[in-house]
Amino acid sequence: MHDTLLLFGATGDLSQRYLFPSLVHLWRDRLLPASLRIVAVGRQEHSDEEFRAWLRERMAAEVADDPGIVEELLARIAYVSVDLRDEAAIAAALSAYADRPSVSYLATPPDLFVPCAKGLKAAGLLEGESRLVLEKPIGRDLASARGINAALRACLDESRIFRIDHYLGKAAVQNLLALRFGNTLLEAVWQHRWIESVDIFVGETAGVDGREGYYAGYGALRDMVQNHMLQLLALIAMEPPAALDADSIRDEKRKVLRTLRPVTAADAAERTVRGRYGAGVVEGRAVKGFVHESPVETFVAVETFIDNWRWAGVPFRLVTGKRLAERATEVVVSFRPTSHWLFERPRRGRERPNRLRMRLQPDETIELGLMGSLAAPEWGALELKPMSLDLSMSASPQRRIAYERLIVDALRGNQTLFVRDDEVEAAWQWIDSIENAWSETAQPALDYPAGSWGPAEAERFLPPTNGGTHSNRTGGGQA
Ligand code: BG6
């Protein structure tokens, strides 16, 4: 396990909210090497002591019962201030750390990836066994992603590049793989003959708050669908890999991404909805709308198809939005009706299809919707009713931040949960088809009130509920 971590963007939002808390937890649990050293790199001027004081204040709540943990970690952190656009300055400031293999983590905007990588290369920090970790987004479209990937390849080999998609670090996402590939029952039905549709839904109650600058250049399609949602789709739809090693899995994911049916100007209006939240009420609190001159969307719904043998004709609906009624990430697999219907009640067509509902956030649950009988004598004829089989695992002893797992894997050199260059490019290719179709047809972002389920036009894209409508789903704070 490498013991030197250089963290670029150390005073940024991601570092404060997730990366340092993850490091604190990992240190507490003795999952990091005893010889760990962290070099925090940022633009702001700080001495080591000032940076530690700043971080101490922010990390105090992470291990409130044992403040000594934070102190131990802080003692291992040095702070280096440097202009992240200046390759020569980066090289000069960091070359002293090239004495042993390291992991450099770029928690920075994508326009800084190439200068930072070049500076690290010049400092000798990408040689031998050293590794580079990059946050999403890798570029803004296929052309810029290709440019970044090519520039990175000139600095180090793909086998040492770790592109983060933090959804892959979530335990519930790994459970999805376990469920799919560990169960004969699912193996047998996991294809178009038995599956009617797949819904992938990521609803957030949070708004864009504080990230307007970044978000205005990206929007929901590039911020969420290009990465997290397409990774979920790829794991659900890929062929079983021959082994669980990084490249076997990534080969299969890439194949799925490359068979996604592009959206065209002719079908964009039918297959997609864009939305943008206005003022409303979320979780009982009045919130403002997203106001910005950029026309980006904060909500997107897309119906797509995977044009291969396994998934022919099965719609995959992807929906995500900010400031929705409920925070929930779920995957719903709806099965086809049985071949022949024997029952009077409910009548054919009114039965509830079998569904596998995997909820990944905020709680982790797995439910299988079946039909059973109302077996009381007064009912006379056999009548069916929907039943739900709860397949949830017992609560895991400790929930971890997704980044904890990914940081350990990067220090160990395990690429399985990281995204390869060709996957990123295949995902951008499909996203570009949508962006192009939207701009050709000038598809507007439709207003929706914060605290709702998105624009009314997107209702048909929303995942099926357990019988009710979206407006009476649990937790829905309507505007
Ligand atoms: C990030 C996006 O990648 O994922 C954010 O940039 C989004 O806009 C976040 O809020 C969602 O992550 P999670 O883990 O809270 O579902």
GROMACS .gro file of C-alpha atoms and ligand atoms in nm:
model
  495
    1MET     CA    1   0.000   0.000   0.000
    2HIS     CA    2   0.142   0.340  -0.096
    3ASP     CA    3   0.184   0.575   0.197
    4THR     CA    4   0.215   0.916   0.028
    5LEU     CA    5  -0.103   1.096  -0.075
    6LEU     CA    6  -0.090   1.431  -0.252
    7LEU     CA    7  -0.431   1.591  -0.241
    8PHE     CA    8  -0.490   1.872  -0.492
    9GLY     CA    9  -0.784   2.098  -0.418
   10ALA     CA   10  -0.732   2.044  -0.045
   11THR     CA   11  -0.941   2.343   0.063
   12GLY     CA   12  -1.220   2.273  -0.186
   13ASP     CA   13  -1.572   2.154  -0.117
   14LEU     CA   14  -1.511   1.788  -0.201
   15SER     CA   15  -1.207   1.766   0.025
   16GLN     CA   16  -1.390   1.925   0.315
   17ARG     CA   17  -1.712   1.730   0.276
   18TYR     CA   18  -1.584   1.387   0.184
   19LEU     CA   19  -1.211   1.334   0.138
   20PHE     CA   20  -1.077   1.451   0.473
   21PRO     CA   21  -1.367   1.297   0.668
   22SER     CA   22  -1.296   0.969   0.486
   23LEU     CA   23  -0.929   0.991   0.579
   24VAL     CA   24  -1.020   1.059   0.942
   25HIS     CA   25  -1.245   0.751   0.954
   26LEU     CA   26  -0.989   0.531   0.780
   27TRP     CA   27  -0.719   0.649   1.018
   28ARG     CA   28  -0.943   0.578   1.318
   29ASP     CA   29  -1.004   0.226   1.190
   30ARG     CA   30  -0.634   0.168   1.125
   31LEU     CA   31  -0.695   0.107   0.756
   32LEU     CA   32  -0.416   0.340   0.640
   33PRO     CA   33  -0.044   0.268   0.657
   34ALA     CA   34   0.124   0.374   0.980
   35SER     CA   35   0.384   0.567   0.777
   36LEU     CA   36   0.113   0.773   0.600
   37ARG     CA   37   0.200   1.124   0.487
   38ILE     CA   38  -0.045   1.361   0.324
   39VAL     CA   39   0.055   1.662   0.118
   40ALA     CA   40  -0.239   1.899   0.094
   41VAL     CA   41  -0.204   2.114  -0.217
   42GLY     CA   42  -0.411   2.424  -0.281
   43ARG     CA   43  -0.405   2.773  -0.424
   44GLN     CA   44  -0.469   2.956  -0.098
   45GLU     CA   45  -0.174   3.074   0.108
   46HIS     CA   46  -0.150   2.885   0.437
   47SER     CA   47   0.131   2.771   0.660
   48ASP     CA   48   0.116   2.406   0.773
   49GLU     CA   49  -0.013   2.523   1.108
   50GLU     CA   50  -0.281   2.749   0.961
   51PHE     CA   51  -0.404   2.471   0.735
   52ARG     CA   52  -0.414   2.225   1.024
   53ALA     CA   53  -0.609   2.472   1.236
   54TRP     CA   54  -0.856   2.523   0.952
   55LEU     CA   55  -0.899   2.149   0.906
   56ARG     CA   56  -0.911   2.072   1.280
   57GLU     CA   57  -1.217   2.291   1.312
   58ARG     CA   58  -1.391   2.115   1.025
   59MET     CA   59  -1.305   1.761   1.129
   60ALA     CA   60  -1.383   1.795   1.500
   61ALA     CA   61  -1.732   1.649   1.462
   62GLU     CA   62  -1.614   1.342   1.267
   63VAL     CA   63  -1.474   1.160   1.568
   64ALA     CA   64  -1.615   1.372   1.848
   65ASP     CA   65  -1.553   1.103   2.109
   66ASP     CA   66  -1.183   1.079   2.027
   67PRO     CA   67  -1.026   1.412   1.922
   68GLY     CA   68  -0.684   1.246   1.942
   69ILE     CA   69  -0.756   1.073   1.608
   70VAL     CA   70  -0.784   1.405   1.424
   71GLU     CA   71  -0.464   1.527   1.589
   72GLU     CA   72  -0.276   1.214   1.480
   73LEU     CA   73  -0.388   1.265   1.124
   74LEU     CA   74  -0.316   1.639   1.124
   75ALA     CA   75   0.040   1.568   1.236
   76ARG     CA   76   0.089   1.380   0.909
   77ILE     CA   77  -0.032   1.663   0.686
   78ALA     CA   78   0.188   1.923   0.522
   79TYR     CA   79   0.036   2.207   0.321
   80VAL     CA   80   0.179   2.335  -0.008
   81SER     CA   81   0.040   2.644  -0.174
   82VAL     CA   82   0.088   2.663  -0.549
   83ASP     CA   83  -0.084   2.793  -0.861
   84LEU     CA   84  -0.241   2.479  -1.006
   85ARG     CA   85  -0.221   2.620  -1.359
   86ASP     CA   86   0.155   2.654  -1.340
   87GLU     CA   87   0.332   2.326  -1.428
   88ALA     CA   88   0.678   2.453  -1.344
   89ALA     CA   89   0.567   2.586  -1.007
   90ILE     CA   90   0.396   2.255  -0.925
   91ALA     CA   91   0.712   2.064  -1.018
   92ALA     CA   92   0.931   2.290  -0.806
   93ALA     CA   93   0.699   2.282  -0.505
   94LEU     CA   94   0.650   1.904  -0.497
   95SER     CA   95   0.963   1.732  -0.626
   96ALA     CA   96   1.082   1.672  -0.269
   97TYR     CA   97   0.801   1.414  -0.231
   98ALA     CA   98   0.920   1.197  -0.521
   99ASP     CA   99   1.137   0.990  -0.290
  100ARG     CA  100   0.881   0.707  -0.280
  101PRO     CA  101   0.578   0.588  -0.481
  102SER     CA  102   0.280   0.812  -0.426
  103VAL     CA  103  -0.085   0.864  -0.512
  104SER     CA  104  -0.176   1.211  -0.641
  105TYR     CA  105  -0.545   1.289  -0.616
  106LEU     CA  106  -0.678   1.573  -0.832
  107ALA     CA  107  -0.995   1.695  -0.658
  108THR     CA  108  -0.999   1.993  -0.894
  109PRO     CA  109  -1.203   2.115  -1.190
  110PRO     CA  110  -1.119   1.928  -1.513
  111ASP     CA  111  -0.938   2.223  -1.673
  112LEU     CA  112  -0.663   2.174  -1.413
  113PHE     CA  113  -0.609   1.802  -1.477
  114VAL     CA  114  -0.356   1.844  -1.756
  115PRO     CA  115  -0.137   2.119  -1.602
  116CYS     CA  116  -0.138   1.933  -1.268
  117ALA     CA  117  -0.045   1.602  -1.435
  118LYS     CA  118   0.234   1.768  -1.632
  119GLY     CA  119   0.366   1.938  -1.318
  120LEU     CA  120   0.357   1.607  -1.131
  121LYS     CA  121   0.534   1.435  -1.418
  122ALA     CA  122   0.807   1.698  -1.418
  123ALA     CA  123   0.843   1.656  -1.040
  124GLY     CA  124   0.901   1.281  -1.087
  125LEU     CA  125   0.575   1.206  -0.907
  126LEU     CA  126   0.421   0.995  -1.183
  127GLU     CA  127   0.713   0.757  -1.230
  128GLY     CA  128   0.745   0.388  -1.141
  129GLU     CA  129   0.452   0.273  -0.931
  130SER     CA  130   0.306   0.617  -0.863
  131ARG     CA  131  -0.062   0.668  -0.943
  132LEU     CA  132  -0.297   0.947  -1.039
  133VAL     CA  133  -0.658   0.976  -0.918
  134LEU     CA  134  -0.903   1.209  -1.095
  135GLU     CA  135  -1.245   1.328  -0.993
  136LYS     CA  136  -1.530   1.348  -1.237
  137PRO     CA  137  -1.615   1.515  -1.468
  138ILE     CA  138  -1.349   1.407  -1.715
  139GLY     CA  139  -1.411   1.688  -1.962
  140ARG     CA  140  -1.735   1.837  -2.081
  141ASP     CA  141  -1.792   1.638  -2.396
  142LEU     CA  142  -1.627   1.366  -2.602
  143ALA     CA  143  -1.369   1.595  -2.761
  144SER     CA  144  -1.249   1.743  -2.431
  145ALA     CA  145  -1.248   1.401  -2.260
  146ARG     CA  146  -1.035   1.262  -2.542
  147GLY     CA  147  -0.798   1.556  -2.507
  148ILE     CA  148  -0.761   1.497  -2.131
  149ASN     CA  149  -0.717   1.121  -2.171
  150ALA     CA  150  -0.451   1.165  -2.439
  151ALA     CA  151  -0.261   1.419  -2.230
  152LEU     CA  152  -0.274   1.188  -1.927
  153ARG     CA  153  -0.149   0.894  -2.132
  154ALA     CA  154   0.155   1.102  -2.222
  155CYS     CA  155   0.231   1.132  -1.849
  156LEU     CA  156   0.158   0.778  -1.726
  157ASP     CA  157   0.010   0.445  -1.826
  158GLU     CA  158  -0.366   0.380  -1.805
  159SER     CA  159  -0.297   0.103  -1.551
  160ARG     CA  160  -0.194   0.377  -1.304
  161ILE     CA  161  -0.481   0.620  -1.375
  162PHE     CA  162  -0.776   0.599  -1.137
  163ARG     CA  163  -1.089   0.787  -1.249
  164ILE     CA  164  -1.335   0.819  -0.963
  165ASP     CA  165  -1.706   0.772  -0.989
  166HIS     CA  166  -1.799   0.773  -0.624
  167TYR     CA  167  -2.118   0.573  -0.692
  168LEU     CA  168  -1.895   0.272  -0.754
  169GLY     CA  169  -1.765   0.303  -0.398
  170LYS     CA  170  -2.114   0.276  -0.247
  171ALA     CA  171  -2.172  -0.056  -0.074
  172ALA     CA  172  -2.525  -0.071  -0.216
  173VAL     CA  173  -2.392  -0.048  -0.571
  174GLN     CA  174  -2.156  -0.337  -0.507
  175ASN     CA  175  -2.452  -0.526  -0.366
  176LEU     CA  176  -2.625  -0.482  -0.697
  177LEU     CA  177  -2.346  -0.686  -0.856
  178ALA     CA  178  -2.370  -0.948  -0.583
  179LEU     CA  179  -2.743  -0.978  -0.638
  180ARG     CA  180  -2.714  -1.003  -1.015
  181PHE     CA  181  -2.430  -1.249  -1.037
  182GLY     CA  182  -2.478  -1.447  -0.718
  183ASN     CA  183  -2.832  -1.568  -0.784
  184THR     CA  184  -2.952  -1.828  -1.032
  185LEU     CA  185  -3.308  -1.697  -1.009
  186LEU     CA  186  -3.202  -1.360  -1.142
  187GLU     CA  187  -2.953  -1.499  -1.392
  188ALA     CA  188  -3.237  -1.689  -1.558
  189VAL     CA  189  -3.464  -1.390  -1.612
  190TRP     CA  190  -3.216  -1.108  -1.670
  191GLN     CA  191  -3.302  -1.032  -2.030
  192HIS     CA  192  -3.564  -0.890  -2.264
  193ARG     CA  193  -3.786  -1.200  -2.266
  194TRP     CA  194  -3.870  -1.153  -1.900
  195ILE     CA  195  -3.788  -0.792  -1.825
  196GLU     CA  196  -4.021  -0.523  -1.952
  197SER     CA  197  -3.842  -0.207  -1.841
  198VAL     CA  198  -3.571  -0.075  -1.612
  199ASP     CA  199  -3.592   0.252  -1.419
  200ILE     CA  200  -3.293   0.426  -1.267
  201PHE     CA  201  -3.387   0.721  -1.052
  202VAL     CA  202  -3.166   0.959  -0.854
  203GLY     CA  203  -3.368   1.227  -0.678
  204GLU     CA  204  -3.203   1.490  -0.463
  205THR     CA  205  -3.362   1.740  -0.229
  206ALA     CA  206  -3.044   1.949  -0.232
  207GLY     CA  207  -3.016   2.231  -0.482
  208VAL     CA  208  -2.723   2.366  -0.677
  209ASP     CA  209  -2.635   2.594  -0.383
  210GLY     CA  210  -2.279   2.709  -0.371
  211ARG     CA  211  -2.173   2.532  -0.691
  212GLU     CA  212  -2.339   2.764  -0.943
  213GLY     CA  213  -2.012   2.837  -1.123
  214TYR     CA  214  -1.943   2.474  -1.201
  215TYR     CA  215  -2.301   2.367  -1.249
  216ALA     CA  216  -2.389   2.641  -1.496
  217GLY     CA  217  -2.140   2.492  -1.741
  218TYR     CA  218  -2.262   2.134  -1.696
  219GLY     CA  219  -2.624   2.079  -1.594
  220ALA     CA  220  -2.784   1.757  -1.474
  221LEU     CA  221  -2.712   1.555  -1.788
  222ARG     CA  222  -2.337   1.606  -1.766
  223ASP     CA  223  -2.320   1.621  -1.386
  224MET     CA  224  -2.516   1.304  -1.303
  225VAL     CA  225  -2.618   1.103  -1.609
  226GLN     CA  226  -2.283   1.091  -1.788
  227ASN     CA  227  -2.120   0.924  -1.491
  228HIS     CA  228  -2.320   0.794  -1.194
  229MET     CA  229  -2.635   0.694  -1.379
  230LEU     CA  230  -2.461   0.540  -1.677
  231GLN     CA  231  -2.236   0.344  -1.442
  232LEU     CA  232  -2.545   0.206  -1.269
  233LEU     CA  233  -2.698   0.124  -1.606
  234ALA     CA  234  -2.379  -0.048  -1.722
  235LEU     CA  235  -2.363  -0.266  -1.409
  236ILE     CA  236  -2.728  -0.366  -1.450
  237ALA     CA  237  -2.704  -0.437  -1.821
  238MET     CA  238  -2.353  -0.572  -1.882
  239GLU     CA  239  -2.281  -0.932  -1.972
  240PRO     CA  240  -2.138  -1.133  -1.683
  241PRO     CA  241  -1.763  -1.071  -1.680
  242ALA     CA  242  -1.549  -1.385  -1.687
  243ALA     CA  243  -1.375  -1.272  -1.368
  244LEU     CA  244  -1.400  -0.990  -1.119
  245ASP     CA  245  -1.076  -0.821  -1.216
  246ALA     CA  246  -1.078  -0.457  -1.320
  247ASP     CA  247  -1.044  -0.502  -1.694
  248SER     CA  248  -1.291  -0.790  -1.729
  249ILE     CA  249  -1.560  -0.574  -1.567
  250ARG     CA  250  -1.463  -0.259  -1.752
  251ASP     CA  251  -1.461  -0.438  -2.089
  252GLU     CA  252  -1.822  -0.542  -2.029
  253LYS     CA  253  -1.934  -0.200  -1.909
  254ARG     CA  254  -1.779  -0.036  -2.212
  255LYS     CA  255  -1.965  -0.271  -2.447
  256VAL     CA  256  -2.297  -0.168  -2.293
  257LEU     CA  257  -2.216   0.201  -2.313
  258ARG     CA  258  -2.128   0.165  -2.678
  259THR     CA  259  -2.458   0.002  -2.762
  260LEU     CA  260  -2.676   0.276  -2.612
  261ARG     CA  261  -2.908   0.406  -2.880
  262PRO     CA  262  -2.820   0.769  -2.954
  263VAL     CA  263  -3.089   1.035  -2.916
  264THR     CA  264  -3.157   1.228  -3.236
  265ALA     CA  265  -3.316   1.562  -3.309
  266ALA     CA  266  -3.615   1.369  -3.447
  267ASP     CA  267  -3.685   1.181  -3.123
  268ALA     CA  268  -3.544   1.413  -2.854
  269ALA     CA  269  -3.882   1.560  -2.766
  270GLU     CA  270  -4.036   1.217  -2.720
  271ARG     CA  271  -3.744   1.050  -2.540
  272THR     CA  272  -3.619   1.328  -2.314
  273VAL     CA  273  -3.745   1.598  -2.077
  274ARG     CA  274  -3.533   1.881  -1.940
  275GLY     CA  275  -3.637   2.078  -1.637
  276ARG     CA  276  -3.518   2.352  -1.408
  277TYR     CA  277  -3.641   2.420  -1.057
  278GLY     CA  278  -3.809   2.737  -0.951
  279ALA     CA  279  -3.890   2.847  -0.597
  280GLY     CA  280  -4.081   2.603  -0.380
  281VAL     CA  281  -4.088   2.410  -0.055
  282VAL     CA  282  -3.853   2.122   0.011
  283GLU     CA  283  -3.876   1.918   0.330
  284GLY     CA  284  -4.091   2.190   0.483
  285ARG     CA  285  -3.851   2.472   0.401
  286ALA     CA  286  -3.906   2.748   0.146
  287VAL     CA  287  -3.623   2.755  -0.107
  288LYS     CA  288  -3.529   2.976  -0.400
  289GLY     CA  289  -3.525   2.869  -0.761
  290PHE     CA  290  -3.208   2.818  -0.966
  291VAL     CA  291  -3.149   3.153  -1.127
  292HIS     CA  292  -2.861   3.181  -1.369
  293GLU     CA  293  -2.811   3.316  -1.717
  294SER     CA  294  -2.685   2.976  -1.832
  295PRO     CA  295  -2.974   2.773  -1.976
  296VAL     CA  296  -2.866   2.444  -1.809
  297GLU     CA  297  -3.116   2.195  -1.672
  298THR     CA  298  -3.136   2.076  -1.311
  299PHE     CA  299  -3.362   1.784  -1.406
  300VAL     CA  300  -3.339   1.535  -1.685
  301ALA     CA  301  -3.542   1.234  -1.792
  302VAL     CA  302  -3.427   1.012  -2.078
  303GLU     CA  303  -3.559   0.691  -2.220
  304THR     CA  304  -3.297   0.482  -2.390
  305PHE     CA  305  -3.248   0.137  -2.538
  306ILE     CA  306  -2.950  -0.093  -2.540
  307ASP     CA  307  -2.936  -0.228  -2.890
  308ASN     CA  308  -2.804  -0.577  -2.831
  309TRP     CA  309  -2.935  -0.933  -2.808
  310ARG     CA  310  -3.002  -0.932  -2.434
  311TRP     CA  311  -3.186  -0.602  -2.410
  312ALA     CA  312  -3.361  -0.566  -2.747
  313GLY     CA  313  -3.668  -0.346  -2.705
  314VAL     CA  314  -3.640  -0.293  -2.328
  315PRO     CA  315  -3.668   0.074  -2.230
  316PHE     CA  316  -3.422   0.199  -1.971
  317ARG     CA  317  -3.554   0.520  -1.814
  318LEU     CA  318  -3.304   0.746  -1.642
  319VAL     CA  319  -3.436   1.031  -1.428
  320THR     CA  320  -3.248   1.266  -1.201
  321GLY     CA  321  -3.316   1.607  -1.056
  322LYS     CA  322  -3.223   1.851  -0.788
  323ARG     CA  323  -3.473   1.995  -0.541
  324LEU     CA  324  -3.716   1.709  -0.585
  325ALA     CA  325  -3.971   1.599  -0.329
  326GLU     CA  326  -3.756   1.320  -0.192
  327ARG     CA  327  -3.395   1.214  -0.176
  328ALA     CA  328  -3.388   0.865  -0.320
  329THR     CA  329  -3.173   0.657  -0.546
  330GLU     CA  330  -3.343   0.349  -0.678
  331VAL     CA  331  -3.337   0.093  -0.951
  332VAL     CA  332  -3.664  -0.073  -1.044
  333VAL     CA  333  -3.669  -0.376  -1.272
  334SER     CA  334  -4.022  -0.452  -1.394
  335PHE     CA  335  -4.092  -0.801  -1.525
  336ARG     CA  336  -4.328  -0.895  -1.805
  337PRO     CA  337  -4.679  -1.030  -1.730
  338THR     CA  338  -4.719  -1.405  -1.691
  339SER     CA  339  -4.793  -1.593  -2.014
  340HIS     CA  340  -5.155  -1.679  -1.935
  341TRP     CA  341  -5.381  -1.523  -1.672
  342LEU     CA  342  -5.614  -1.748  -1.472
  343PHE     CA  343  -5.772  -1.515  -1.224
  344GLU     CA  344  -6.091  -1.313  -1.221
  345ARG     CA  345  -5.964  -1.060  -0.978
  346PRO     CA  346  -5.771  -0.857  -1.048
  347ARG     CA  347  -5.848  -0.881  -1.416
  348ARG     CA  348  -5.571  -0.931  -1.668
  349GLY     CA  349  -5.397  -0.603  -1.716
  350ARG     CA  350  -5.483  -0.484  -1.366
  351GLU     CA  351  -5.239  -0.712  -1.192
  352ARG     CA  352  -4.927  -0.556  -1.049
  353PRO     CA  353  -4.623  -0.675  -1.246
  354ASN     CA  354  -4.344  -0.848  -1.056
  355ARG     CA  355  -4.084  -0.593  -0.970
  356LEU     CA  356  -3.742  -0.592  -0.817
  357ARG     CA  357  -3.688  -0.261  -0.642
  358MET     CA  358  -3.340  -0.185  -0.517
  359ARG     CA  359  -3.315   0.126  -0.312
  360LEU     CA  360  -2.960   0.248  -0.278
  361GLN     CA  361  -3.018   0.572  -0.086
  362PRO     CA  362  -3.092   0.702   0.169
  363ASP     CA  363  -3.168   0.356   0.308
  364GLU     CA  364  -3.057   0.032   0.144
  365THR     CA  365  -3.346  -0.200   0.078
  366ILE     CA  366  -3.433  -0.467  -0.175
  367GLU     CA  367  -3.792  -0.565  -0.236
  368LEU     CA  368  -3.943  -0.817  -0.470
  369GLY     CA  369  -4.304  -0.746  -0.564
  370LEU     CA  370  -4.504  -1.067  -0.619
  371MET     CA  371  -4.872  -1.158  -0.643
  372GLY     CA  372  -5.023  -1.376  -0.366
  373SER     CA  373  -5.373  -1.485  -0.281
  374LEU     CA  374  -5.627  -1.329  -0.050
  375ALA     CA  375  -5.688  -1.669   0.102
  376ALA     CA  376  -5.997  -1.604   0.312
  377PRO     CA  377  -6.311  -1.824   0.261
  378GLU     CA  378  -6.544  -1.529   0.215
  379TRP     CA  379  -6.368  -1.431  -0.104
  380GLY     CA  380  -6.497  -1.726  -0.301
  381ALA     CA  381  -6.304  -1.725  -0.624
  382LEU     CA  382  -5.928  -1.707  -0.596
  383GLU     CA  383  -5.833  -1.344  -0.583
  384LEU     CA  384  -5.480  -1.212  -0.596
  385LYS     CA  385  -5.320  -0.925  -0.414
  386PRO     CA  386  -4.975  -0.772  -0.442
  387MET     CA  387  -4.725  -0.880  -0.178
  388SER     CA  388  -4.383  -0.757  -0.116
  389LEU     CA  389  -4.091  -0.977  -0.023
  390ASP     CA  390  -3.829  -0.791   0.170
  391LEU     CA  391  -3.485  -0.912   0.066
  392SER     CA  392  -3.290  -0.645   0.250
  393MET     CA  393  -2.970  -0.749   0.415
  394SER     CA  394  -2.946  -0.688   0.786
  395ALA     CA  395  -2.804  -0.343   0.839
  396SER     CA  396  -2.430  -0.347   0.784
  397PRO     CA  397  -2.236  -0.280   1.103
  398GLN     CA  398  -2.101   0.049   0.978
  399ARG     CA  399  -2.194   0.265   0.682
  400ARG     CA  400  -1.896   0.416   0.517
  401ILE     CA  401  -1.854   0.715   0.289
  402ALA     CA  402  -1.806   0.583  -0.066
  403TYR     CA  403  -1.473   0.764  -0.083
  404GLU     CA  404  -1.330   0.561   0.204
  405ARG     CA  405  -1.336   0.248  -0.006
  406LEU     CA  406  -1.201   0.427  -0.311
  407ILE     CA  407  -0.912   0.591  -0.128
  408VAL     CA  408  -0.801   0.255   0.012
  409ASP     CA  409  -0.830   0.093  -0.332
  410ALA     CA  410  -0.623   0.371  -0.492
  411LEU     CA  411  -0.353   0.337  -0.225
  412ARG     CA  412  -0.356  -0.040  -0.283
  413GLY     CA  413  -0.364  -0.012  -0.661
  414ASN     CA  414  -0.694  -0.192  -0.722
  415GLN     CA  415  -0.867  -0.039  -1.027
  416THR     CA  416  -1.187  -0.244  -1.022
  417LEU     CA  417  -1.406   0.039  -0.893
  418PHE     CA  418  -1.253   0.306  -1.116
  419VAL     CA  419  -1.354   0.407  -1.464
  420ARG     CA  420  -1.134   0.341  -1.768
  421ASP     CA  421  -1.067   0.595  -2.046
  422ASP     CA  422  -1.275   0.412  -2.308
  423GLU     CA  423  -1.577   0.389  -2.076
  424VAL     CA  424  -1.565   0.763  -2.015
  425GLU     CA  425  -1.545   0.830  -2.386
  426ALA     CA  426  -1.827   0.591  -2.474
  427ALA     CA  427  -2.045   0.761  -2.212
  428TRP     CA  428  -1.965   1.107  -2.351
  429GLN     CA  429  -2.044   0.994  -2.703
  430TRP     CA  430  -2.399   0.911  -2.600
  431ILE     CA  431  -2.434   1.225  -2.387
  432ASP     CA  432  -2.317   1.433  -2.682
  433SER     CA  433  -2.596   1.286  -2.894
  434ILE     CA  434  -2.846   1.425  -2.643
  435GLU     CA  435  -2.677   1.763  -2.605
  436ASN     CA  436  -2.664   1.796  -2.984
  437ALA     CA  437  -3.026   1.696  -3.026
  438TRP     CA  438  -3.127   1.948  -2.759
  439SER     CA  439  -2.938   2.230  -2.919
  440GLU     CA  440  -3.061   2.148  -3.269
  441THR     CA  441  -3.420   2.148  -3.151
  442ALA     CA  442  -3.371   2.424  -2.893
  443GLN     CA  443  -3.535   2.198  -2.633
  444PRO     CA  444  -3.625   2.417  -2.335
  445ALA     CA  445  -3.569   2.335  -1.968
  446LEU     CA  446  -3.926   2.329  -1.834
  447ASP     CA  447  -4.003   2.491  -1.501
  448TYR     CA  448  -4.086   2.278  -1.201
  449PRO     CA  449  -4.140   2.393  -0.846
  450ALA     CA  450  -3.878   2.290  -0.593
  451GLY     CA  451  -4.021   2.006  -0.385
  452SER     CA  452  -4.215   1.847  -0.673
  453TRP     CA  453  -4.127   1.545  -0.891
  454GLY     CA  454  -4.004   1.755  -1.180
  455PRO     CA  455  -4.196   1.897  -1.478
  456ALA     CA  456  -4.541   1.745  -1.532
  457GLU     CA  457  -4.423   1.636  -1.879
  458ALA     CA  458  -4.181   1.394  -1.713
  459GLU     CA  459  -4.445   1.203  -1.515
  460ARG     CA  460  -4.439   0.908  -1.757
  461PHE     CA  461  -4.063   0.867  -1.706
  462LEU     CA  462  -4.085   0.833  -1.328
  463PRO     CA  463  -4.030   0.490  -1.174
  464PRO     CA  464  -4.344   0.294  -1.087
  465THR     CA  465  -4.456   0.335  -0.727
  466ASN     CA  466  -4.600   0.063  -0.509
  467GLY     CA  467  -4.950   0.128  -0.627
  468GLY     CA  468  -4.979   0.498  -0.542
  469THR     CA  469  -4.893   0.800  -0.747
  470HIS     CA  470  -4.580   1.007  -0.717
  471SER     CA  471  -4.759   1.283  -0.539
  472ASN     CA  472  -4.833   1.048  -0.247
  473ARG     CA  473  -4.498   0.873  -0.233
  474THR     CA  474  -4.344   0.874   0.108
  475GLY     CA  475  -4.170   1.186   0.219
  476GLY     CA  476  -4.296   1.399  -0.065
  477GLY     CA  477  -4.296   1.759   0.049
  478GLN     CA  478  -4.507   1.912  -0.222
  479ALA     CA  479  -4.463   2.268  -0.328
  480BG6     C1  480  -2.192   1.451  -0.755
  480BG6     C2  481  -2.262   1.563  -0.830
  480BG6     O1  482  -2.108   1.382  -0.840
  480BG6     O2  483  -2.290   1.363  -0.702
  480BG6     C3  484  -2.357   1.636  -0.737
  480BG6     O3  485  -2.166   1.654  -0.881
  480BG6     C4  486  -2.453   1.540  -0.670
  480BG6     O4  487  -2.429   1.737  -0.807
  480BG6     C5  488  -2.377   1.423  -0.608
  480BG6     O5  489  -2.524   1.610  -0.570
  480BG6     C6  490  -2.474   1.314  -0.560
  480BG6     O6  491  -2.405   1.220  -0.486
  480BG6     P1  492  -2.476   1.135  -0.371
  480BG6     O7  493  -2.369   1.041  -0.325
  480BG6     O8  494  -2.519   1.233  -0.267
  480BG6     O9  495  -2.592   1.067  -0.436
   0.00000   0.00000   0.00000
